[in-house]
PDB file of C-alpha atoms in Angstrom:
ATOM      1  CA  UNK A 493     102.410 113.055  91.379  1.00 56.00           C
ATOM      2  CA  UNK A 494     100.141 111.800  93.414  1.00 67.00           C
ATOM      3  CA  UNK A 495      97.792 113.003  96.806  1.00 63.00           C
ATOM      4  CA  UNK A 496      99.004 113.790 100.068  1.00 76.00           C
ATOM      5  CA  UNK A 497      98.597 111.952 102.805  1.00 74.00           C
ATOM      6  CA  UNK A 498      96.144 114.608 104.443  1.00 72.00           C
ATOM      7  CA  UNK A 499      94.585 114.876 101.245  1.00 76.00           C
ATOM      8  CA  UNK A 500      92.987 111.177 101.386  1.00 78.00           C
ATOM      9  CA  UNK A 501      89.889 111.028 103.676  1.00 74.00           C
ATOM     10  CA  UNK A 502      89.896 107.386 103.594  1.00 79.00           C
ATOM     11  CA  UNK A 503      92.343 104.819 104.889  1.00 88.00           C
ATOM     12  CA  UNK A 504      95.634 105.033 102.889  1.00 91.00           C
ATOM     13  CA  UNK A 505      97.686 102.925 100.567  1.00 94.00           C
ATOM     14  CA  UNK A 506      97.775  99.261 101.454  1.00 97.00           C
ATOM     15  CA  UNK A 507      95.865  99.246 104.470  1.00 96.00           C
ATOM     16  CA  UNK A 508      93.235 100.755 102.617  1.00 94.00           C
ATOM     17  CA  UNK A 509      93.135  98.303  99.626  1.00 95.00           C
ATOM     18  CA  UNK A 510      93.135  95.652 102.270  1.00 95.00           C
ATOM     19  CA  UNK A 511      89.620  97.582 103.511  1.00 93.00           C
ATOM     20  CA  UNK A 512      87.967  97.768 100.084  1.00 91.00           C
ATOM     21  CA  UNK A 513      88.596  93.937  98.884  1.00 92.00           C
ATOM     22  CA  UNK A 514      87.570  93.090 102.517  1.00 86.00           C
ATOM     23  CA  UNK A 515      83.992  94.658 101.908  1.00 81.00           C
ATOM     24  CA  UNK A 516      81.033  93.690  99.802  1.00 80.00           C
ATOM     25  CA  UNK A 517      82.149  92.742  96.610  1.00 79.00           C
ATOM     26  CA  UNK A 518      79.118  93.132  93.454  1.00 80.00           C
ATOM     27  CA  UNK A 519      78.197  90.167  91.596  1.00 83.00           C
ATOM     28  CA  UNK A 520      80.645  89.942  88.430  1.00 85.00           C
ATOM     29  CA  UNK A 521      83.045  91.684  90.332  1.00 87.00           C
ATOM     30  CA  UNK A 522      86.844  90.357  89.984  1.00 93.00           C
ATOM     31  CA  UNK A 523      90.075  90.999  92.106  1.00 92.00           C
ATOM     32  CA  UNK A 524      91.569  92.686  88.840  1.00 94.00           C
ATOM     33  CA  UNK A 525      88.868  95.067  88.278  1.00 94.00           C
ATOM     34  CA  UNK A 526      88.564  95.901  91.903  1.00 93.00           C
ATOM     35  CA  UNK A 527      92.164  96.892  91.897  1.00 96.00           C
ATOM     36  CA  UNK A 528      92.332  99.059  88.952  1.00 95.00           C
ATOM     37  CA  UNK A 529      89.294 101.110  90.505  1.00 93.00           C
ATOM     38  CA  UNK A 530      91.257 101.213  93.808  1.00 93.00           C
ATOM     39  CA  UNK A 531      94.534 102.667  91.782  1.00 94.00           C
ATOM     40  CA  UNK A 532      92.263 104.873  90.463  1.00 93.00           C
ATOM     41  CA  UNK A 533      90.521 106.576  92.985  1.00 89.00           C
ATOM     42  CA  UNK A 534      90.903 110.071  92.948  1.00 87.00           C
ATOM     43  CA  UNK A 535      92.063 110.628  89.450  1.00 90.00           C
ATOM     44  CA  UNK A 536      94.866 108.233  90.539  1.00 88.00           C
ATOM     45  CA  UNK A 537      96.025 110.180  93.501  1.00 88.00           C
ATOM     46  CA  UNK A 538      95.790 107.237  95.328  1.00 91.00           C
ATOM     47  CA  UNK A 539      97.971 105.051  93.129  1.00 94.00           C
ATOM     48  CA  UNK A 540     101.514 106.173  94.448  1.00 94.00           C
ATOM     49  CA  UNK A 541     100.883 105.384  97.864  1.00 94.00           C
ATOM     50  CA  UNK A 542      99.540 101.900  97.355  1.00 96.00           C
ATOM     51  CA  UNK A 543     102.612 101.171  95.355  1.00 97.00           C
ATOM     52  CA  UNK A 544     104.923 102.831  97.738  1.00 96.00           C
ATOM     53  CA  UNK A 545     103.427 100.516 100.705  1.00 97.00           C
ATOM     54  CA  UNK A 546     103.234  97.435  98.345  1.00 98.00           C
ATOM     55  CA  UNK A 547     106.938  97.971  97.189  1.00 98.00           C
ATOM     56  CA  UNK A 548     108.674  98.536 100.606  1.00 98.00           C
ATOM     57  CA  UNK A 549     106.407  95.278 101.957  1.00 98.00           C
ATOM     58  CA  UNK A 550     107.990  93.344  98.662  1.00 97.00           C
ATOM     59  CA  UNK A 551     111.366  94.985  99.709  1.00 96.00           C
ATOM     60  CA  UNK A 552     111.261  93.976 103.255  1.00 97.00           C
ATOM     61  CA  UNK A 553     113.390  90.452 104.756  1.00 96.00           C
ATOM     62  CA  UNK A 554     109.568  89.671 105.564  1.00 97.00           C
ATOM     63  CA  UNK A 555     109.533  85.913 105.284  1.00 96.00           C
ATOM     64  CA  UNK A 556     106.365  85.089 103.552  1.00 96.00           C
ATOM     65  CA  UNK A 557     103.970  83.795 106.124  1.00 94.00           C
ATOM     66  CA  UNK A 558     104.277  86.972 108.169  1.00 96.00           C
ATOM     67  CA  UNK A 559     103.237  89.335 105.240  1.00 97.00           C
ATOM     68  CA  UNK A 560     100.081  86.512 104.643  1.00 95.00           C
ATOM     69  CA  UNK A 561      99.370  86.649 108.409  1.00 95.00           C
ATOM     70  CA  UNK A 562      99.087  90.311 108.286  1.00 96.00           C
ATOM     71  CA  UNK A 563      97.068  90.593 104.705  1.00 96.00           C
ATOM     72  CA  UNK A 564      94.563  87.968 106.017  1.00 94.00           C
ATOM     73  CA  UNK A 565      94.200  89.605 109.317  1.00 95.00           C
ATOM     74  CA  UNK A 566      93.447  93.224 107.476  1.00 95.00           C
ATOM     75  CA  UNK A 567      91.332  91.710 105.426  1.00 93.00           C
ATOM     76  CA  UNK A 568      89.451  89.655 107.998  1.00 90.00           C
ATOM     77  CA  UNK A 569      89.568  86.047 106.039  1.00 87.00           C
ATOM     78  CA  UNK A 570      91.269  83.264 107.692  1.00 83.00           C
ATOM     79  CA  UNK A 571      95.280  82.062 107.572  1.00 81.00           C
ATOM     80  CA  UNK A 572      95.055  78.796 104.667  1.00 74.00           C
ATOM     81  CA  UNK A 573      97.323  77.343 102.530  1.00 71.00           C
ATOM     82  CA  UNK A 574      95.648  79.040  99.694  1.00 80.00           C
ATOM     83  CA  UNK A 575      96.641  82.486 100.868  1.00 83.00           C
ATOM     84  CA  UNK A 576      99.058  83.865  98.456  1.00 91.00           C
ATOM     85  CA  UNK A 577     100.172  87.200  99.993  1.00 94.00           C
ATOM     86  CA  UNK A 578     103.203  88.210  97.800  1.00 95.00           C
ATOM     87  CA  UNK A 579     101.649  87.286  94.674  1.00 96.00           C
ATOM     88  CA  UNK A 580      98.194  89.553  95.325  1.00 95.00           C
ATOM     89  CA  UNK A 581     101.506  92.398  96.207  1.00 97.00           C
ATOM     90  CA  UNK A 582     102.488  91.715  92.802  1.00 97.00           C
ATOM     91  CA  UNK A 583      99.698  91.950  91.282  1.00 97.00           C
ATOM     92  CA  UNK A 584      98.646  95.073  93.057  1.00 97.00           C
ATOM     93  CA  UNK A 585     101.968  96.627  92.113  1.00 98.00           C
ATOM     94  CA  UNK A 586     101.386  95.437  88.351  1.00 98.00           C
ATOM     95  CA  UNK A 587      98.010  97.749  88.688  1.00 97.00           C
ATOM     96  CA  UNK A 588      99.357 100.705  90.395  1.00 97.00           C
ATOM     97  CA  UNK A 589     102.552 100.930  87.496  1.00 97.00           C
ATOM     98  CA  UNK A 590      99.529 100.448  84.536  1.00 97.00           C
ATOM     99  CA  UNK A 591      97.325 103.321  86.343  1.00 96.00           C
ATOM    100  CA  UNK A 592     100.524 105.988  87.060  1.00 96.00           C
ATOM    101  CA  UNK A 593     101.588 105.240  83.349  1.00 97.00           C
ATOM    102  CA  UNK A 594      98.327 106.577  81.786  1.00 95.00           C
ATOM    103  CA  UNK A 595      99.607 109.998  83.526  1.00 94.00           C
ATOM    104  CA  UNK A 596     103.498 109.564  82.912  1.00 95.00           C
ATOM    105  CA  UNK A 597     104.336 107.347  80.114  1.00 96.00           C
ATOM    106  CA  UNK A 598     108.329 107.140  81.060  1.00 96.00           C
ATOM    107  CA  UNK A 599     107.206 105.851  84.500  1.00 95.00           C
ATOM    108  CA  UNK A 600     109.938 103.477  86.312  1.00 95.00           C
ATOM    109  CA  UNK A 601     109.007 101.906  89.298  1.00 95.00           C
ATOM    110  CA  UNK A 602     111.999 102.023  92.292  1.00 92.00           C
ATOM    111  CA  UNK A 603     112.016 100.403  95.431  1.00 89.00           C
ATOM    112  CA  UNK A 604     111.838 103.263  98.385  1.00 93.00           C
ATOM    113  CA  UNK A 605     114.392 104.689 100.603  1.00 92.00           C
ATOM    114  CA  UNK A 606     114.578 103.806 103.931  1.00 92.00           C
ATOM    115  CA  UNK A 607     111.114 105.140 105.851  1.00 94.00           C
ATOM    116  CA  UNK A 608     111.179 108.730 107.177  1.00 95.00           C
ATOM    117  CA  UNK A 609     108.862 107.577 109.933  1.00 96.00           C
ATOM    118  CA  UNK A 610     111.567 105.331 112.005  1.00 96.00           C
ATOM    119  CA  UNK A 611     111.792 107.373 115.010  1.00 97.00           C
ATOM    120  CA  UNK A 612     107.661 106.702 115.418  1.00 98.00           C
ATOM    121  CA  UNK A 613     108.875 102.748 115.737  1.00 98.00           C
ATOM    122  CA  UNK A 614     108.808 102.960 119.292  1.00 98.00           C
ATOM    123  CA  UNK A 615     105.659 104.866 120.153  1.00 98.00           C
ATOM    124  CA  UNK A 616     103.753 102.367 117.318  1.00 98.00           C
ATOM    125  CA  UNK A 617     105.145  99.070 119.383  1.00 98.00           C
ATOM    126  CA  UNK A 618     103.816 100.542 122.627  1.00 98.00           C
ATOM    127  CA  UNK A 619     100.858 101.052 120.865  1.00 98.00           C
ATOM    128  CA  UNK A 620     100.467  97.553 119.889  1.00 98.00           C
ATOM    129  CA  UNK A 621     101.746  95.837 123.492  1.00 98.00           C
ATOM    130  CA  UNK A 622      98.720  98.142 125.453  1.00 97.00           C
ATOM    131  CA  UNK A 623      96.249  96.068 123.625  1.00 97.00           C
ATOM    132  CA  UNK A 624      98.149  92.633 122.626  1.00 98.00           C
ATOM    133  CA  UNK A 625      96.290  90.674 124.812  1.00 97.00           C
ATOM    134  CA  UNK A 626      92.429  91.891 123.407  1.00 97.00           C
ATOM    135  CA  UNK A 627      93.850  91.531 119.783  1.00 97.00           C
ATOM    136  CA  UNK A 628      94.935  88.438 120.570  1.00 96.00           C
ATOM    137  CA  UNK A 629      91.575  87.303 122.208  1.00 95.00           C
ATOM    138  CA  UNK A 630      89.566  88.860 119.445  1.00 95.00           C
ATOM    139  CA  UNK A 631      91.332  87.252 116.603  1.00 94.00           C
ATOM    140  CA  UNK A 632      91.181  83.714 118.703  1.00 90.00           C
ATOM    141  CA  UNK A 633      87.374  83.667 118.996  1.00 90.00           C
ATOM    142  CA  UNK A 634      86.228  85.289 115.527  1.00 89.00           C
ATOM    143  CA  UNK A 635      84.802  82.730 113.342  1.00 81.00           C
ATOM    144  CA  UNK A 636      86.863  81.481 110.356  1.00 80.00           C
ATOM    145  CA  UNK A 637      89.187  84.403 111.014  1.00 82.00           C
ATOM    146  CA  UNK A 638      91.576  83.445 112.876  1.00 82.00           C
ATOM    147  CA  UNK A 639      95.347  83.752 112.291  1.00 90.00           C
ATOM    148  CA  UNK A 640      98.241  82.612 113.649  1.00 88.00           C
ATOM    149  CA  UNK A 641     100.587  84.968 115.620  1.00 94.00           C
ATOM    150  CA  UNK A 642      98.947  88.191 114.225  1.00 96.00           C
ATOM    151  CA  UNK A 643     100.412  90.374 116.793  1.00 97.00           C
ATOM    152  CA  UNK A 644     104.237  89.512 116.202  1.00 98.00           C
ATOM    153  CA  UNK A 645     103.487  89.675 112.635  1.00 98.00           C
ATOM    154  CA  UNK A 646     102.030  93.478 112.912  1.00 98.00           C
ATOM    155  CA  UNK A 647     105.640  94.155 114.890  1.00 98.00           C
ATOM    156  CA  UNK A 648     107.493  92.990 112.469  1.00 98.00           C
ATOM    157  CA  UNK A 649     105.971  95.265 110.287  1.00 98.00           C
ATOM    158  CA  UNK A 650     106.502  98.164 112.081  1.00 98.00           C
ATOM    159  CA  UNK A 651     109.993  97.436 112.883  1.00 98.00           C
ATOM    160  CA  UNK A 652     110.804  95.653 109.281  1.00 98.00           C
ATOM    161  CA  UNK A 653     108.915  97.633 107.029  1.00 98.00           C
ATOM    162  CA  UNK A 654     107.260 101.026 107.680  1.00 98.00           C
ATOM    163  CA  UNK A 655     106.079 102.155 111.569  1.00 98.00           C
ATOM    164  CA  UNK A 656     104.034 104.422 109.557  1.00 97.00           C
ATOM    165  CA  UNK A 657     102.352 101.340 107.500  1.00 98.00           C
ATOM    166  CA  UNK A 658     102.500  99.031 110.201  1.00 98.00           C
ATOM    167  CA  UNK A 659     100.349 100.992 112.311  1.00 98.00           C
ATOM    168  CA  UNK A 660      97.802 101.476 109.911  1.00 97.00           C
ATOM    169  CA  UNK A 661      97.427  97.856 109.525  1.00 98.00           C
ATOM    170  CA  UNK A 662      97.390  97.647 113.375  1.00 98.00           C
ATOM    171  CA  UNK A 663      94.285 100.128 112.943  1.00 98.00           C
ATOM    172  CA  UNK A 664      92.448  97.749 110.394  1.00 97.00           C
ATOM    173  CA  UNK A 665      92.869  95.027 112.645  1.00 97.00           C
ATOM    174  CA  UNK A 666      91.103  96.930 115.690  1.00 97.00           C
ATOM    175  CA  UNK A 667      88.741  97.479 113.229  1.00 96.00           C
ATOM    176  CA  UNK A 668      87.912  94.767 111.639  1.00 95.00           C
ATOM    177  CA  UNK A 669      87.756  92.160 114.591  1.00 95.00           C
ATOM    178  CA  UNK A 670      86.136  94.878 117.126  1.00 95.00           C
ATOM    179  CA  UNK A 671      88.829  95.155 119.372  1.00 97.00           C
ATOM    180  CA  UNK A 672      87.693  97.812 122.366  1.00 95.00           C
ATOM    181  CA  UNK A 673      89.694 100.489 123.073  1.00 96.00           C
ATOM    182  CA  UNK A 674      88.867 103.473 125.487  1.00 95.00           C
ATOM    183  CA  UNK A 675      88.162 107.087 124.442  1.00 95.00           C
ATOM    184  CA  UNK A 676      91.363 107.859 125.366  1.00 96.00           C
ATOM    185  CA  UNK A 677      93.331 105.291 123.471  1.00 96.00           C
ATOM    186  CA  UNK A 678      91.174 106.792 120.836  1.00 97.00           C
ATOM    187  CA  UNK A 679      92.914 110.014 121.350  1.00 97.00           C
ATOM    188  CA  UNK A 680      96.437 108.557 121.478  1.00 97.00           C
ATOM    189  CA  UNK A 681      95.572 107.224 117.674  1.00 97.00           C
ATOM    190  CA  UNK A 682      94.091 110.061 116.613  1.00 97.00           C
ATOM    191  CA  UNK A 683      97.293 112.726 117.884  1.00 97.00           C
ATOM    192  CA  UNK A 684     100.247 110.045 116.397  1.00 97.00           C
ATOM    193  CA  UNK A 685      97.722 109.755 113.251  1.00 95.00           C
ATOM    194  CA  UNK A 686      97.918 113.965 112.709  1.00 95.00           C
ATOM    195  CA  UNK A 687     102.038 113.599 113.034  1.00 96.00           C
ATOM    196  CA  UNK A 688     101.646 111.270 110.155  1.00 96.00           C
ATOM    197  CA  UNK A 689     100.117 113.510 108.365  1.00 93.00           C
ATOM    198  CA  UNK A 690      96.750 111.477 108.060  1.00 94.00           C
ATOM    199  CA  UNK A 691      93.023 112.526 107.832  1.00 90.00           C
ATOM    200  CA  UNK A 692      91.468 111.796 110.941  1.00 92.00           C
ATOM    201  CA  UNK A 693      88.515 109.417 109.369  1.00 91.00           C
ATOM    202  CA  UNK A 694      92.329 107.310 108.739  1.00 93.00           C
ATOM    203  CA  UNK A 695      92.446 106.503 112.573  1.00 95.00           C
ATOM    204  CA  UNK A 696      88.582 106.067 112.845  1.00 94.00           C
ATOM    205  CA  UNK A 697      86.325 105.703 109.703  1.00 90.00           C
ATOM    206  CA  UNK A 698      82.894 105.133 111.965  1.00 90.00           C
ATOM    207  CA  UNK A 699      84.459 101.191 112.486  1.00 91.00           C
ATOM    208  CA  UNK A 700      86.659 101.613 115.753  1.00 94.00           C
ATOM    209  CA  UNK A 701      85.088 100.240 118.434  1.00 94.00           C
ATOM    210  CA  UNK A 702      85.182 103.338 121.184  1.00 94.00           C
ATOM    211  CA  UNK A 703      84.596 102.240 124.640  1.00 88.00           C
ATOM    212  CA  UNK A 704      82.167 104.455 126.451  1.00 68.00           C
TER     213      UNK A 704
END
């Protein structure tokens, strides 16, 4: 049940979500009807791996301001007390359960196994420490988007949750705050994206900002 990972041409699962609700949003639109069209896409092929990600985030010793730091950072809106990052899981997970259960009745969500994608944890932090200090300084001087401590946050994700997850949220940070990285950074993303199993427009959807 479900699509492959190489079989989704946009950004996957939960870092993808986070890329939808941080676009234009239509007048009239609400967060409930944007995620039921989000579960949805491709005849709900997209549904299983936004709950997988949501579930092993829910699942994770995470304390909550880390998971909020990380959600508002992906979705490029600043760290407030209003943020309620488990709750829009919840609610996300709530969606995803609805939309597999029009195809499968019987449907029982589980929380995953451990990740398959653990021995990646290392090449994902060194990933993240080459450009720590321009994340840093582009998440500093973005207005009304800053948050606190977004690069610690994005390691504990990869070495708490999912490498595989983590560093697609590392990718929608680049993206969304404009980080530069070099062509052959670029490259780097683009080869550990293929082990993954990823479409390439997953590493860089037009928005990565290519030096050179």
């Amino acid at each position: 049940m479900g699509l492959q990972r190489h079989e989704i041409w946009v950004d996957l699962g939960l870092s993808g979500l986070t890329k939808w609700l941080g676009g234009p949003w239509f007048p009239g639109t609400t967060l409930r009807g944007m995620l039921v069209d989000i579960a949805d896409w491709g005849d709900g092929g997209f549904a299983p791996l936004l709950l997988d990600d949501v579930l092993r985030v829910l699942g994770s010793p995470l304390p909550v301001r880390t998971v909020d730091t990380v959600l508002c950072a992906a979705l490029g809106r600043g760290y407030g007390p209003d943020v309620d990052g488990p709750g829009l899981l919840r609610e996300i997970a709530d969606v995803c359960v609805e939309r597999l259960r029009r195809d499968d009745p019987s449907f029982v969500p589980a929380l995953p196994g451990p990740s398959v994608y653990g021995v990646f944890e290392g090449e994902v932090l060194g990933r993240l420490a080459e450009v720590a200090p321009a994340v840093r300084e582009a998440v500093a001087r973005a207005p009304f988007r800053d948050v606190p401590d977004v690069v610690g946050s994005l390691e504990r994700f990869v070495t708490e949750v999912d490498p595989e997850l983590g560093f697609r949220l590392f990718l929608r940070v680049l993206k969304v705050y404009a980080v530069p990285v070099g062509a052959s950074r670029r490259e780097g993303y683009l080869s550990l994206g293929e082990r993954f199993g990823w479409h390439e427009d997953v590493v860089d959807d037009g928005n990565l900002a290519v030096l050179g």
